[in-house]
Amino acid sequence: MKIIALESAADPGSVALWLDGEVVSRPCPADASNSAGLLPLAIDLLRSRGLTFSDLNGVAFGSGPGSFTGLRVACGVAQGLAESRGLPLIAVSTLEAMAQASGGSRVLVALDARMGEVYVGVFEAGEQIVALGVYPPQSVPLPVGEGWLACGNGLKAYPELRERLSPCVDVWLPEIMPCAQSVARLAARR
């Protein structure tokens, strides 16, 4: 099975290719916007493996939450590719993909939503257990119990969030950001 995955909920965007269990990915160039770089990057990634869009079995994209413009870019490119080739289109939650990328089994994801808020998702054993939401850092719902992993740039952007979560979080991974590699892995399961 071959699936191309696009993620541009945050900068830099990225593209990944699922090839029967192997995942290869590339970030968008730092000197290009996601809107200018995503499709050429996907073409280049496919060519590097001797493939074209016609060889694909599906197209996946990070469906957010995240940057409004970034989400439109990934969704628009993915929808265009899937529709023009009659391929399945697979939407994957950006926060779910970040939780998967963290490697944890009990994960709270906090992605900076700007303007003093964070997008939050809480996942246990890969399942979403609290509805995705956007909150001021001081109002983020606390997960039940201890032993949680927290990830995402919201932890760096809002120190008060880290303080709020400290009673229940043991592992901090603020460097985990949206990536097409995790979108591809989750899309392949679906």
Coordinates of N, CA, C and O in Angstrom, one line a residue:
M1 N 0.8 -1.2 0.0 CA 0.0 0.0 0.0 C 0.9 1.2 0.0 O 1.9 1.3 0.7
K2 N 0.5 2.2 -0.8 CA 1.3 3.5 -0.9 C 0.3 4.7 -0.6 O -0.7 4.9 -1.3
I3 N 0.7 5.4 0.4 CA -0.1 6.6 0.8 C 0.8 7.8 0.9 O 1.8 7.7 1.6
I4 N 0.4 8.9 0.3 CA 1.1 10.2 0.5 C 0.3 10.9 1.6 O -0.9 10.9 1.7
A5 N 1.1 11.5 2.6 CA 0.5 12.3 3.7 C 1.0 13.7 3.7 O 2.2 13.9 3.5
L6 N 0.1 14.6 3.9 CA 0.5 16.1 3.9 C 0.1 16.6 5.3 O -1.0 16.4 5.8
E7 N 1.0 17.4 5.9 CA 0.7 18.1 7.2 C 1.2 19.5 7.1 O 2.4 19.7 6.9
S8 N 0.3 20.5 7.3 CA 0.7 21.9 7.3 C 0.0 22.7 8.3 O -0.3 23.9 8.2
A9 N -0.4 22.1 9.5 CA -1.1 22.8 10.5 C -0.2 23.8 11.2 O -0.7 24.7 11.9
A10 N 1.1 23.6 11.1 CA 2.1 24.5 11.7 C 3.3 24.5 10.8 O 3.5 23.6 9.9
D11 N 4.1 25.5 11.0 CA 5.3 25.6 10.1 C 6.5 24.9 10.8 O 6.6 25.0 12.0
P12 N 7.3 24.2 10.1 CA 7.2 24.0 8.6 C 6.2 22.8 8.4 O 6.1 21.9 9.2
G13 N 5.6 22.8 7.3 CA 4.8 21.7 6.8 C 5.7 20.5 6.5 O 6.9 20.6 6.4
S14 N 5.1 19.4 6.2 CA 5.9 18.2 5.8 C 5.0 17.3 4.9 O 3.8 17.4 4.9
V15 N 5.7 16.4 4.2 CA 5.1 15.4 3.4 C 5.8 14.1 3.8 O 7.0 14.0 4.0
A16 N 5.0 13.0 3.8 CA 5.5 11.7 4.1 C 4.9 10.7 3.1 O 3.8 10.9 2.6
L17 N 5.6 9.6 2.9 CA 5.1 8.5 2.0 C 5.2 7.2 2.7 O 6.2 6.8 3.3
W18 N 4.0 6.6 2.8 CA 3.9 5.2 3.4 C 4.1 4.2 2.3 O 3.3 4.2 1.3
L19 N 5.1 3.4 2.4 CA 5.4 2.4 1.4 C 5.4 1.0 2.1 O 6.4 0.5 2.5
D20 N 4.2 0.4 2.1 CA 4.1 -1.0 2.7 C 4.8 -1.1 4.1 O 5.5 -2.1 4.3
G21 N 4.6 -0.1 4.9 CA 5.2 -0.2 6.3 C 6.4 0.7 6.5 O 6.7 1.0 7.6
E22 N 7.0 1.1 5.4 CA 8.2 2.0 5.5 C 7.6 3.4 5.4 O 6.8 3.7 4.5
V23 N 8.2 4.4 6.1 CA 7.7 5.8 6.0 C 9.0 6.6 5.7 O 10.0 6.5 6.5
V24 N 8.9 7.4 4.7 CA 9.9 8.4 4.4 C 9.2 9.7 4.4 O 8.1 9.9 4.0
S25 N 9.9 10.7 4.9 CA 9.3 12.1 5.0 C 10.3 13.1 4.8 O 11.5 12.9 4.9
R26 N 9.8 14.3 4.5 CA 10.6 15.5 4.2 C 9.8 16.7 4.7 O 8.6 16.9 4.5
P27 N 10.6 17.7 5.4 CA 10.0 18.9 5.7 C 9.9 19.9 4.6 O 10.7 19.8 3.6
C28 N 9.0 20.8 4.6 CA 8.9 21.9 3.6 C 10.2 22.7 3.8 O 10.7 22.9 4.9
P29 N 10.7 23.2 2.7 CA 11.9 24.1 2.8 C 11.6 25.3 3.6 O 10.5 25.9 3.6
A30 N 12.6 25.7 4.4 CA 12.5 26.9 5.3 C 12.2 28.2 4.5 O 11.6 29.1 5.0
D31 N 12.7 28.2 3.3 CA 12.6 29.5 2.5 C 11.3 29.5 1.7 O 11.2 30.4 0.8
A32 N 10.4 28.6 1.8 CA 9.2 28.6 1.0 C 8.0 28.4 2.0 O 8.1 27.7 3.0
S33 N 6.9 29.0 1.6 CA 5.7 28.8 2.4 C 5.1 27.4 2.2 O 5.5 26.8 1.2
N34 N 4.3 27.0 3.1 CA 3.7 25.7 2.9 C 2.9 25.6 1.6 O 2.9 24.6 0.9
S35 N 2.2 26.7 1.3 CA 1.4 26.8 0.1 C 2.2 26.6 -1.2 O 1.8 26.1 -2.2
A36 N 3.5 27.1 -1.2 CA 4.3 27.1 -2.3 C 5.1 25.8 -2.3 O 5.5 25.3 -3.4
G37 N 5.4 25.2 -1.1 CA 6.3 24.1 -1.1 C 5.7 22.7 -1.0 O 6.4 21.7 -1.3
L38 N 4.5 22.6 -0.5 CA 3.9 21.2 -0.2 C 3.8 20.3 -1.5 O 4.3 19.2 -1.4
L39 N 3.2 20.8 -2.5 CA 3.0 20.0 -3.7 C 4.3 19.7 -4.4 O 4.5 18.5 -4.7
P40 N 5.2 20.6 -4.6 CA 6.5 20.3 -5.2 C 7.3 19.2 -4.4 O 7.9 18.4 -4.9
L41 N 7.2 19.4 -3.1 CA 7.8 18.4 -2.2 C 7.2 17.0 -2.3 O 8.0 16.0 -2.3
A42 N 5.9 16.9 -2.4 CA 5.3 15.6 -2.6 C 5.7 15.0 -3.9 O 6.0 13.8 -4.0
I43 N 5.8 15.8 -5.0 CA 6.2 15.3 -6.3 C 7.7 14.8 -6.2 O 8.0 13.7 -6.7
D44 N 8.5 15.6 -5.5 CA 9.9 15.2 -5.4 C 10.1 13.9 -4.6 O 10.9 13.1 -4.9
L45 N 9.3 13.8 -3.5 CA 9.4 12.6 -2.7 C 9.0 11.4 -3.4 O 9.6 10.3 -3.4
L46 N 7.9 11.5 -4.2 CA 7.5 10.3 -5.0 C 8.5 10.0 -6.1 O 8.9 8.8 -6.2
R47 N 9.1 11.0 -6.7 CA 10.1 10.7 -7.8 C 11.3 10.0 -7.2 O 11.9 9.2 -7.8
S48 N 11.7 10.4 -5.9 CA 12.8 9.8 -5.3 C 12.7 8.3 -5.1 O 13.7 7.6 -4.9
R49 N 11.4 7.9 -5.1 CA 11.2 6.4 -5.0 C 10.7 5.8 -6.3 O 10.2 4.7 -6.3
G50 N 10.8 6.6 -7.4 CA 10.4 6.0 -8.7 C 8.9 5.9 -8.8 O 8.5 5.1 -9.6
L51 N 8.2 6.8 -8.2 CA 6.7 6.7 -8.2 C 6.1 8.0 -8.7 O 6.8 9.0 -8.7
T52 N 4.8 7.9 -9.1 CA 4.1 9.1 -9.4 C 2.8 9.0 -8.6 O 2.5 8.0 -8.0
F53 N 1.9 10.1 -8.7 CA 0.7 10.1 -8.0 C -0.2 8.9 -8.5 O -1.1 8.4 -7.7
S54 N -0.1 8.4 -9.7 CA -0.9 7.3 -10.2 C -0.6 6.0 -9.5 O -1.4 5.1 -9.5
D55 N 0.6 5.9 -8.8 CA 0.9 4.7 -8.1 C 0.3 4.6 -6.7 O 0.5 3.6 -6.0
L56 N -0.3 5.7 -6.2 CA -0.8 5.8 -4.9 C -2.1 5.0 -4.7 O -2.9 4.8 -5.6
N57 N -2.3 4.5 -3.4 CA -3.5 3.9 -3.0 C -4.4 4.8 -2.2 O -5.5 4.5 -1.8
G58 N -3.9 5.9 -1.7 CA -4.6 6.9 -0.9 C -3.8 8.1 -0.6 O -2.6 8.2 -0.8
V59 N -4.6 9.2 -0.2 CA -4.0 10.5 0.2 C -4.5 10.8 1.6 O -5.7 10.8 1.8
A60 N -3.6 11.2 2.4 CA -4.0 11.6 3.8 C -3.5 13.0 4.1 O -2.6 13.5 3.5
F61 N -4.2 13.6 5.0 CA -3.7 15.0 5.4 C -4.1 15.2 6.9 O -5.0 14.6 7.5
G62 N -3.3 16.1 7.5 CA -3.5 16.5 8.9 C -4.7 17.5 8.9 O -4.6 18.5 8.3
S63 N -5.8 17.1 9.5 CA -7.0 17.9 9.5 C -7.2 18.9 10.6 O -8.2 19.5 10.7
G64 N -6.1 19.1 11.3 CA -6.1 20.2 12.3 C -6.5 19.6 13.7 O -6.7 18.4 13.9
P65 N -6.6 20.5 14.6 CA -6.6 21.9 14.5 C -5.2 22.5 14.2 O -4.2 21.8 14.3
G66 N -5.1 23.7 13.9 CA -3.9 24.4 13.6 C -4.1 25.7 12.8 O -5.2 26.2 12.8
S67 N -3.1 26.1 12.1 CA -3.2 27.3 11.3 C -4.3 27.2 10.3 O -4.3 26.3 9.5
F68 N -5.1 28.2 10.2 CA -6.3 28.2 9.3 C -5.8 28.1 7.8 O -6.2 27.2 7.1
T69 N -4.8 28.9 7.5 CA -4.3 28.8 6.1 C -3.6 27.5 5.9 O -3.7 26.9 4.8
G70 N -2.8 27.0 6.8 CA -2.1 25.8 6.7 C -3.0 24.6 6.5 O -2.8 23.7 5.7
L71 N -4.1 24.6 7.3 CA -5.1 23.5 7.1 C -5.7 23.5 5.7 O -5.9 22.5 5.1
R72 N -6.0 24.7 5.2 CA -6.6 24.8 3.9 C -5.6 24.3 2.8 O -6.1 23.7 1.9
V73 N -4.4 24.6 3.0 CA -3.4 24.1 2.0 C -3.3 22.6 2.0 O -3.4 22.0 0.9
A74 N -3.1 22.0 3.1 CA -3.0 20.5 3.1 C -4.3 19.9 2.7 O -4.3 18.9 1.9
C75 N -5.4 20.4 3.1 CA -6.7 19.8 2.7 C -7.0 20.0 1.2 O -7.4 19.1 0.5
G76 N -6.7 21.2 0.7 CA -6.9 21.5 -0.7 C -6.0 20.6 -1.6 O -6.5 20.1 -2.6
V77 N -4.8 20.5 -1.3 CA -3.9 19.7 -2.1 C -4.3 18.2 -2.0 O -4.4 17.6 -3.0
A78 N -4.5 17.8 -0.8 CA -4.9 16.4 -0.6 C -6.2 16.1 -1.4 O -6.3 15.0 -2.1
Q79 N -7.2 16.9 -1.2 CA -8.5 16.7 -1.9 C -8.3 16.7 -3.4 O -8.9 15.9 -4.1
G80 N -7.5 17.6 -3.9 CA -7.3 17.7 -5.4 C -6.6 16.4 -5.9 O -7.0 15.9 -6.9
L81 N -5.6 16.0 -5.2 CA -4.9 14.7 -5.6 C -5.8 13.5 -5.5 O -5.9 12.7 -6.5
A82 N -6.6 13.4 -4.4 CA -7.5 12.2 -4.3 C -8.6 12.2 -5.3 O -8.9 11.2 -6.0
E83 N -9.3 13.4 -5.4 CA -10.4 13.5 -6.3 C -10.0 13.2 -7.8 O -10.7 12.5 -8.5
S84 N -8.9 13.8 -8.2 CA -8.5 13.7 -9.6 C -8.0 12.3 -10.0 O -8.0 11.9 -11.1
R85 N -7.7 11.5 -9.0 CA -7.3 10.1 -9.3 C -8.2 9.0 -8.7 O -7.9 7.9 -8.7
G86 N -9.3 9.5 -8.1 CA -10.3 8.5 -7.6 C -9.7 7.7 -6.4 O -10.1 6.6 -6.2
L87 N -8.9 8.4 -5.6 CA -8.3 7.7 -4.4 C -9.0 8.1 -3.1 O -9.6 9.1 -3.0
P88 N -9.0 7.2 -2.2 CA -9.5 7.5 -0.8 C -8.8 8.7 -0.2 O -7.6 8.8 -0.4
L89 N -9.5 9.6 0.4 CA -9.0 10.7 1.1 C -9.2 10.4 2.6 O -10.3 10.2 3.1
I90 N -8.1 10.5 3.4 CA -8.1 10.1 4.8 C -7.7 11.3 5.6 O -6.5 11.8 5.6
A91 N -8.6 11.8 6.4 CA -8.3 13.0 7.3 C -7.9 12.4 8.6 O -8.5 11.5 9.2
V92 N -6.8 12.9 9.2 CA -6.2 12.5 10.4 C -6.1 13.7 11.3 O -5.5 14.7 10.9
S93 N -6.6 13.6 12.6 CA -6.4 14.7 13.5 C -5.0 15.0 13.8 O -4.2 14.1 14.1
T94 N -4.6 16.3 13.7 CA -3.3 16.7 13.9 C -2.8 16.4 15.3 O -1.7 15.9 15.6
L95 N -3.7 16.6 16.3 CA -3.4 16.3 17.7 C -3.2 14.8 17.9 O -2.3 14.4 18.7
E96 N -4.0 14.0 17.3 CA -3.9 12.5 17.4 C -2.5 12.1 16.8 O -1.8 11.3 17.4
A97 N -2.1 12.7 15.7 CA -0.8 12.4 15.1 C 0.3 12.8 16.0 O 1.3 12.1 16.1
M98 N 0.2 14.0 16.6 CA 1.2 14.4 17.6 C 1.3 13.4 18.8 O 2.4 13.1 19.2
A99 N 0.2 13.0 19.3 CA 0.2 12.0 20.4 C 0.9 10.7 19.9 O 1.7 10.2 20.7
Q100 N 0.6 10.3 18.7 CA 1.3 9.1 18.2 C 2.8 9.3 18.1 O 3.5 8.4 18.4
A101 N 3.2 10.5 17.6 CA 4.6 10.8 17.5 C 5.3 10.8 18.8 O 6.5 10.5 18.9
S102 N 4.6 11.1 19.9 CA 5.3 11.2 21.2 C 5.7 9.8 21.7 O 6.6 9.8 22.5
G103 N 5.1 8.8 21.2 CA 5.4 7.4 21.7 C 4.8 7.1 23.1 O 5.0 6.0 23.6
G104 N 4.0 8.0 23.6 CA 3.4 7.7 24.9 C 2.1 7.0 24.8 O 1.5 7.0 23.8
S105 N 1.7 6.4 26.0 CA 0.4 5.7 26.0 C -0.7 6.6 26.6 O -1.9 6.4 26.4
R106 N -0.3 7.5 27.5 CA -1.2 8.5 28.1 C -0.6 9.9 27.8 O 0.4 10.3 28.4
V107 N -1.3 10.6 26.8 CA -0.7 11.8 26.2 C -1.7 12.9 26.2 O -2.8 12.8 25.8
L108 N -1.2 14.1 26.7 CA -1.9 15.3 26.6 C -1.1 16.2 25.5 O 0.1 16.4 25.7
V109 N -1.8 16.6 24.5 CA -1.2 17.4 23.4 C -1.6 18.8 23.6 O -2.8 19.1 23.7
A110 N -0.7 19.8 23.5 CA -1.0 21.2 23.7 C -0.3 21.9 22.5 O 0.9 22.1 22.6
L111 N -1.1 22.3 21.5 CA -0.5 23.0 20.4 C -0.9 24.5 20.5 O -2.1 24.8 20.7
D112 N 0.1 25.4 20.4 CA -0.2 26.8 20.5 C -1.2 27.3 19.5 O -1.0 27.1 18.3
A113 N -2.3 27.8 19.9 CA -3.4 28.3 19.0 C -3.3 29.8 18.8 O -4.1 30.4 18.2
R114 N -2.3 30.4 19.4 CA -2.0 31.8 19.4 C -3.1 32.6 20.2 O -4.0 32.0 20.7
M115 N -2.9 33.8 20.3 CA -3.9 34.7 21.0 C -4.2 34.2 22.4 O -5.3 34.3 22.9
G116 N -3.2 33.6 23.1 CA -3.4 33.2 24.5 C -4.1 32.0 24.7 O -4.6 31.7 25.8
E117 N -4.2 31.1 23.7 CA -4.9 29.8 23.9 C -4.1 28.6 23.3 O -3.2 28.8 22.5
V118 N -4.5 27.4 23.7 CA -3.9 26.2 23.2 C -5.0 25.2 22.7 O -6.1 25.2 23.3
Y119 N -4.7 24.5 21.6 CA -5.5 23.4 21.2 C -5.1 22.2 22.1 O -3.9 22.0 22.2
V120 N -6.0 21.5 22.6 CA -5.7 20.4 23.5 C -6.4 19.1 23.1 O -7.6 19.2 22.8
G121 N -5.7 18.1 23.2 CA -6.3 16.7 23.0 C -5.7 15.8 24.0 O -4.5 15.9 24.4
V122 N -6.5 14.9 24.6 CA -6.0 14.0 25.6 C -6.3 12.6 25.0 O -7.4 12.2 24.7
F123 N -5.3 11.7 25.0 CA -5.3 10.4 24.4 C -4.8 9.4 25.4 O -3.8 9.6 26.0
E124 N -5.5 8.2 25.5 CA -5.0 7.1 26.3 C -5.0 5.9 25.4 O -6.1 5.5 24.8
A125 N -3.9 5.2 25.3 CA -3.8 4.0 24.4 C -4.2 4.3 23.0 O -4.9 3.5 22.4
G126 N -3.9 5.5 22.5 CA -4.3 5.9 21.1 C -5.7 6.3 20.9 O -6.0 6.7 19.9
E127 N -6.5 6.3 22.0 CA -7.9 6.7 21.9 C -8.1 8.1 22.5 O -7.6 8.3 23.6
Q128 N -8.8 8.9 21.8 CA -9.2 10.2 22.4 C -10.1 10.0 23.5 O -11.2 9.4 23.4
I129 N -9.8 10.6 24.7 CA -10.6 10.4 25.9 C -11.3 11.7 26.4 O -12.1 11.7 27.2
V130 N -10.8 12.8 25.8 CA -11.4 14.1 26.1 C -11.6 14.8 24.8 O -10.7 14.8 24.0
A131 N -12.8 15.4 24.6 CA -13.0 16.1 23.3 C -12.0 17.1 23.0 O -11.5 17.8 24.0
L132 N -11.5 17.2 21.8 CA -10.6 18.2 21.4 C -11.2 19.6 21.7 O -12.4 19.8 21.5
G133 N -10.3 20.5 22.1 CA -10.8 21.9 22.5 C -9.7 22.9 22.4 O -8.6 22.6 22.2
V134 N -10.2 24.1 22.5 CA -9.2 25.3 22.6 C -9.5 26.0 23.9 O -10.6 26.3 24.2
Y135 N -8.4 26.2 24.7 CA -8.5 26.7 26.0 C -7.5 27.8 26.3 O -6.3 27.7 25.8
P136 N -7.8 28.7 27.2 CA -6.7 29.5 27.8 C -5.8 28.5 28.7 O -6.4 27.6 29.2
P137 N -4.5 28.7 28.8 CA -3.7 27.8 29.5 C -4.1 27.5 30.9 O -4.1 26.3 31.3
Q138 N -4.7 28.5 31.6 CA -5.1 28.2 33.0 C -6.4 27.5 33.1 O -6.8 27.0 34.2
S139 N -7.1 27.2 32.0 CA -8.3 26.5 32.0 C -8.3 25.1 31.3 O -9.3 24.4 31.2
V140 N -7.1 24.7 30.9 CA -7.0 23.4 30.3 C -7.4 22.3 31.2 O -7.0 22.2 32.4
P141 N -8.3 21.4 30.8 CA -8.8 20.3 31.7 C -7.6 19.4 32.0 O -6.9 19.0 31.1
L142 N -7.6 19.0 33.3 CA -6.5 18.1 33.7 C -6.9 16.7 33.5 O -8.0 16.3 33.8
P143 N -6.0 15.9 33.0 CA -6.3 14.5 32.8 C -6.3 13.8 34.2 O -5.7 14.3 35.1
V144 N -7.1 12.7 34.3 CA -7.2 12.0 35.6 C -6.0 11.2 35.9 O -5.4 10.5 35.0
G145 N -5.5 11.3 37.1 CA -4.4 10.5 37.5 C -3.0 11.1 37.2 O -2.9 12.3 36.8
E146 N -2.0 10.3 37.4 CA -0.6 10.7 37.2 C 0.0 9.9 36.1 O -0.7 9.0 35.5
G147 N 1.2 10.2 35.7 CA 2.0 9.4 34.7 C 1.7 9.8 33.3 O 1.9 9.0 32.4
W148 N 1.3 11.0 33.1 CA 1.0 11.5 31.7 C 2.2 12.1 31.0 O 3.1 12.5 31.7
L149 N 2.2 12.0 29.7 CA 3.2 12.7 28.9 C 2.5 13.9 28.3 O 1.4 13.8 27.8
A150 N 3.2 15.0 28.3 CA 2.6 16.2 27.6 C 3.6 16.6 26.5 O 4.8 16.6 26.6
C151 N 3.0 17.0 25.3 CA 3.8 17.4 24.2 C 3.2 18.5 23.5 O 2.0 18.8 23.6
G152 N 4.0 19.2 22.6 CA 3.5 20.3 21.8 C 4.1 21.6 22.2 O 4.5 21.8 23.4
N153 N 4.1 22.5 21.3 CA 4.7 23.8 21.5 C 3.9 24.7 22.5 O 4.4 25.8 22.9
G154 N 2.7 24.4 22.8 CA 1.9 25.1 23.8 C 2.6 25.1 25.2 O 2.5 26.0 25.9
L155 N 3.4 24.1 25.4 CA 4.1 23.9 26.7 C 5.2 25.0 26.8 O 5.5 25.5 27.9
K156 N 5.8 25.3 25.7 CA 6.9 26.4 25.7 C 6.2 27.8 25.6 O 6.7 28.7 26.2
A157 N 5.2 27.9 24.9 CA 4.6 29.2 24.7 C 3.9 29.7 25.9 O 3.8 30.9 26.1
Y158 N 3.4 28.8 26.8 CA 2.7 29.2 28.0 C 3.2 28.5 29.2 O 2.8 27.4 29.6
P159 N 4.2 29.1 29.9 CA 4.8 28.5 31.1 C 3.7 28.1 32.2 O 3.9 27.2 32.9
E160 N 2.7 28.9 32.2 CA 1.6 28.7 33.2 C 0.9 27.3 32.9 O 0.4 26.7 33.8
L161 N 0.9 26.9 31.7 CA 0.3 25.6 31.3 C 1.1 24.5 31.9 O 0.6 23.5 32.5
R162 N 2.4 24.6 31.8 CA 3.3 23.6 32.4 C 3.1 23.5 33.9 O 3.0 22.4 34.5
E163 N 3.0 24.6 34.5 CA 2.7 24.6 36.0 C 1.4 24.0 36.3 O 1.3 23.2 37.2
R164 N 0.3 24.3 35.5 CA -1.0 23.7 35.7 C -1.0 22.1 35.6 O -1.6 21.4 36.3
L165 N -0.2 21.7 34.6 CA -0.2 20.2 34.3 C 0.8 19.4 35.2 O 0.7 18.2 35.2
S166 N 1.7 20.1 35.9 CA 2.8 19.4 36.6 C 2.3 18.3 37.6 O 3.0 17.3 37.8
P167 N 1.1 18.5 38.2 CA 0.7 17.4 39.2 C 0.4 16.0 38.5 O 0.5 15.0 39.1
C168 N 0.1 16.1 37.2 CA -0.3 14.8 36.5 C 0.7 14.4 35.4 O 0.6 13.3 34.9
V169 N 1.6 15.3 35.0 CA 2.6 15.0 33.9 C 4.0 14.6 34.4 O 4.5 15.4 35.3
D170 N 4.5 13.5 33.9 CA 5.9 13.1 34.3 C 6.9 13.4 33.2 O 8.1 13.5 33.5
V171 N 6.4 13.4 31.9 CA 7.3 13.5 30.8 C 6.9 14.7 30.0 O 5.7 14.8 29.6
W172 N 7.8 15.6 29.6 CA 7.6 16.8 28.9 C 8.3 16.7 27.5 O 9.5 16.6 27.5
L173 N 7.5 16.9 26.4 CA 8.1 16.9 25.1 C 7.6 18.0 24.3 O 6.8 17.9 23.3
P174 N 8.0 19.3 24.6 CA 7.5 20.4 23.9 C 8.0 20.5 22.4 O 7.4 21.2 21.6
E175 N 9.0 19.7 22.1 CA 9.5 19.8 20.7 C 8.7 19.0 19.7 O 8.8 19.1 18.5
I176 N 7.7 18.2 20.2 CA 6.9 17.4 19.3 C 5.9 18.4 18.6 O 5.2 19.1 19.2
M177 N 6.0 18.3 17.3 CA 5.1 19.2 16.5 C 4.4 18.4 15.4 O 4.8 17.2 15.2
P178 N 3.4 19.0 14.7 CA 2.7 18.2 13.7 C 3.7 17.8 12.6 O 4.6 18.5 12.2
C179 N 3.5 16.5 12.2 CA 4.4 16.0 11.1 C 3.6 14.9 10.3 O 2.8 14.2 10.8
A180 N 3.9 14.9 9.0 CA 3.3 14.1 8.1 C 3.6 12.6 8.3 O 2.8 11.7 8.0
Q181 N 4.7 12.3 8.9 CA 5.1 10.9 9.2 C 4.1 10.2 10.1 O 3.7 9.1 9.8
S182 N 3.7 10.9 11.1 CA 2.6 10.3 12.0 C 1.3 10.3 11.3 O 0.5 9.3 11.5
V183 N 1.0 11.3 10.5 CA -0.3 11.2 9.8 C -0.3 10.0 8.8 O -1.3 9.3 8.8
A184 N 0.8 9.7 8.2 CA 0.9 8.5 7.3 C 0.7 7.3 8.1 O 0.0 6.4 7.6
R185 N 1.3 7.1 9.2 CA 1.2 5.9 10.0 C -0.3 5.7 10.5 O -0.8 4.5 10.4
L186 N -0.9 6.7 10.9 CA -2.3 6.6 11.3 C -3.2 6.3 10.1 O -4.2 5.5 10.2
A187 N -3.0 7.0 9.0 CA -3.8 6.8 7.8 C -3.7 5.3 7.3 O -4.7 4.8 6.9
A188 N -2.5 4.8 7.4 CA -2.3 3.4 6.9 C -3.2 2.4 7.7 O -3.7 1.4 7.2
R189 N -3.4 2.7 9.0 CA -4.2 1.8 9.8 C -5.7 1.9 9.4 O -6.5 1.0 9.7
R190 N -6.1 3.0 8.8 CA -7.5 3.2 8.5 C -7.8 2.8 7.1 O -8.9 2.8 6.6

